[in-house]
Amino acid sequence: MTCETLKLHPLHHLSLKAYTTLASAYKALASDLLAFNPMSEKDNLKAFSFSKASAAYSLLLACSTHHLFLFEPSLIVSYANFWTSAGQSLLSLVEGFSSFSSQSCKKCTLQKHNFNVELPEISRQFLNCVSDLIPKVWHFLSEEGRFLVLVKDPIDLRWIGSMGFSILATDNASSELKTNAETESVDSTCMKTCLFQVGFHCVIYGSLLSSLCSGQQITP
């Protein structure tokens, strides 16, 4: 009997459970390293790498759940929590950069928490912003993950083959993707700004959805 690599559809319930487990595991590893030897530069770098992986899996989980939520609105509680968690993980990567706190998005009005705007419009504004931002940070988040680096774009799953049910790119496509990403010169400050903006949007969007779940009216 030959062994074949099992590839699950990214929206399969086992895939979602795996993202959840890995996000928590990497977060715990990062916390343990920092608690054990906070003064070690080597451990700090490794902890940051674990934190990036945790944020990446949290973001992948939120993006995957988004596609399920489009067909099953009853998932709204989990959907809200996943976006909030992803946002918090991303913001933790740029923690301490106070200059970002005064930034706001000029493309949407989410930060105004306008509950007179309908939910579809809130979601449209959110996706319009993060769809542009996530590809800019994804390579940075996924560059050290053997599985993550094969994910092209967590927010856009249209490229997934309907027959293969796989989130994995082919070896050639993966290599080309990585090469293209690596050739882009991304300033560290620009990357931190993008990470903040993605995290900022995720937390606010999750908060708005949670408010809806708790009974606050978003629609007039």
Short mmCIF file of N, CA and C in Angstrom, two decimals, residues 1 121 179:
data_model
loop_
_atom_site.label_atom_id
_atom_site.label_comp_id
_atom_site.label_asym_id
_atom_site.label_seq_id
_atom_site.Cartn_x
_atom_site.Cartn_y
_atom_site.Cartn_z
N MET A 1 0.85 -1.20 0.00
CA MET A 1 0.00 0.00 0.00
C MET A 1 0.88 1.24 0.00
N GLU A 121 -23.49 46.23 4.77
CA GLU A 121 -22.62 47.36 4.41
C GLU A 121 -21.37 47.36 5.29
N THR A 179 9.02 33.40 -4.37
CA THR A 179 10.03 34.22 -5.03
C THR A 179 9.52 35.63 -5.27
#
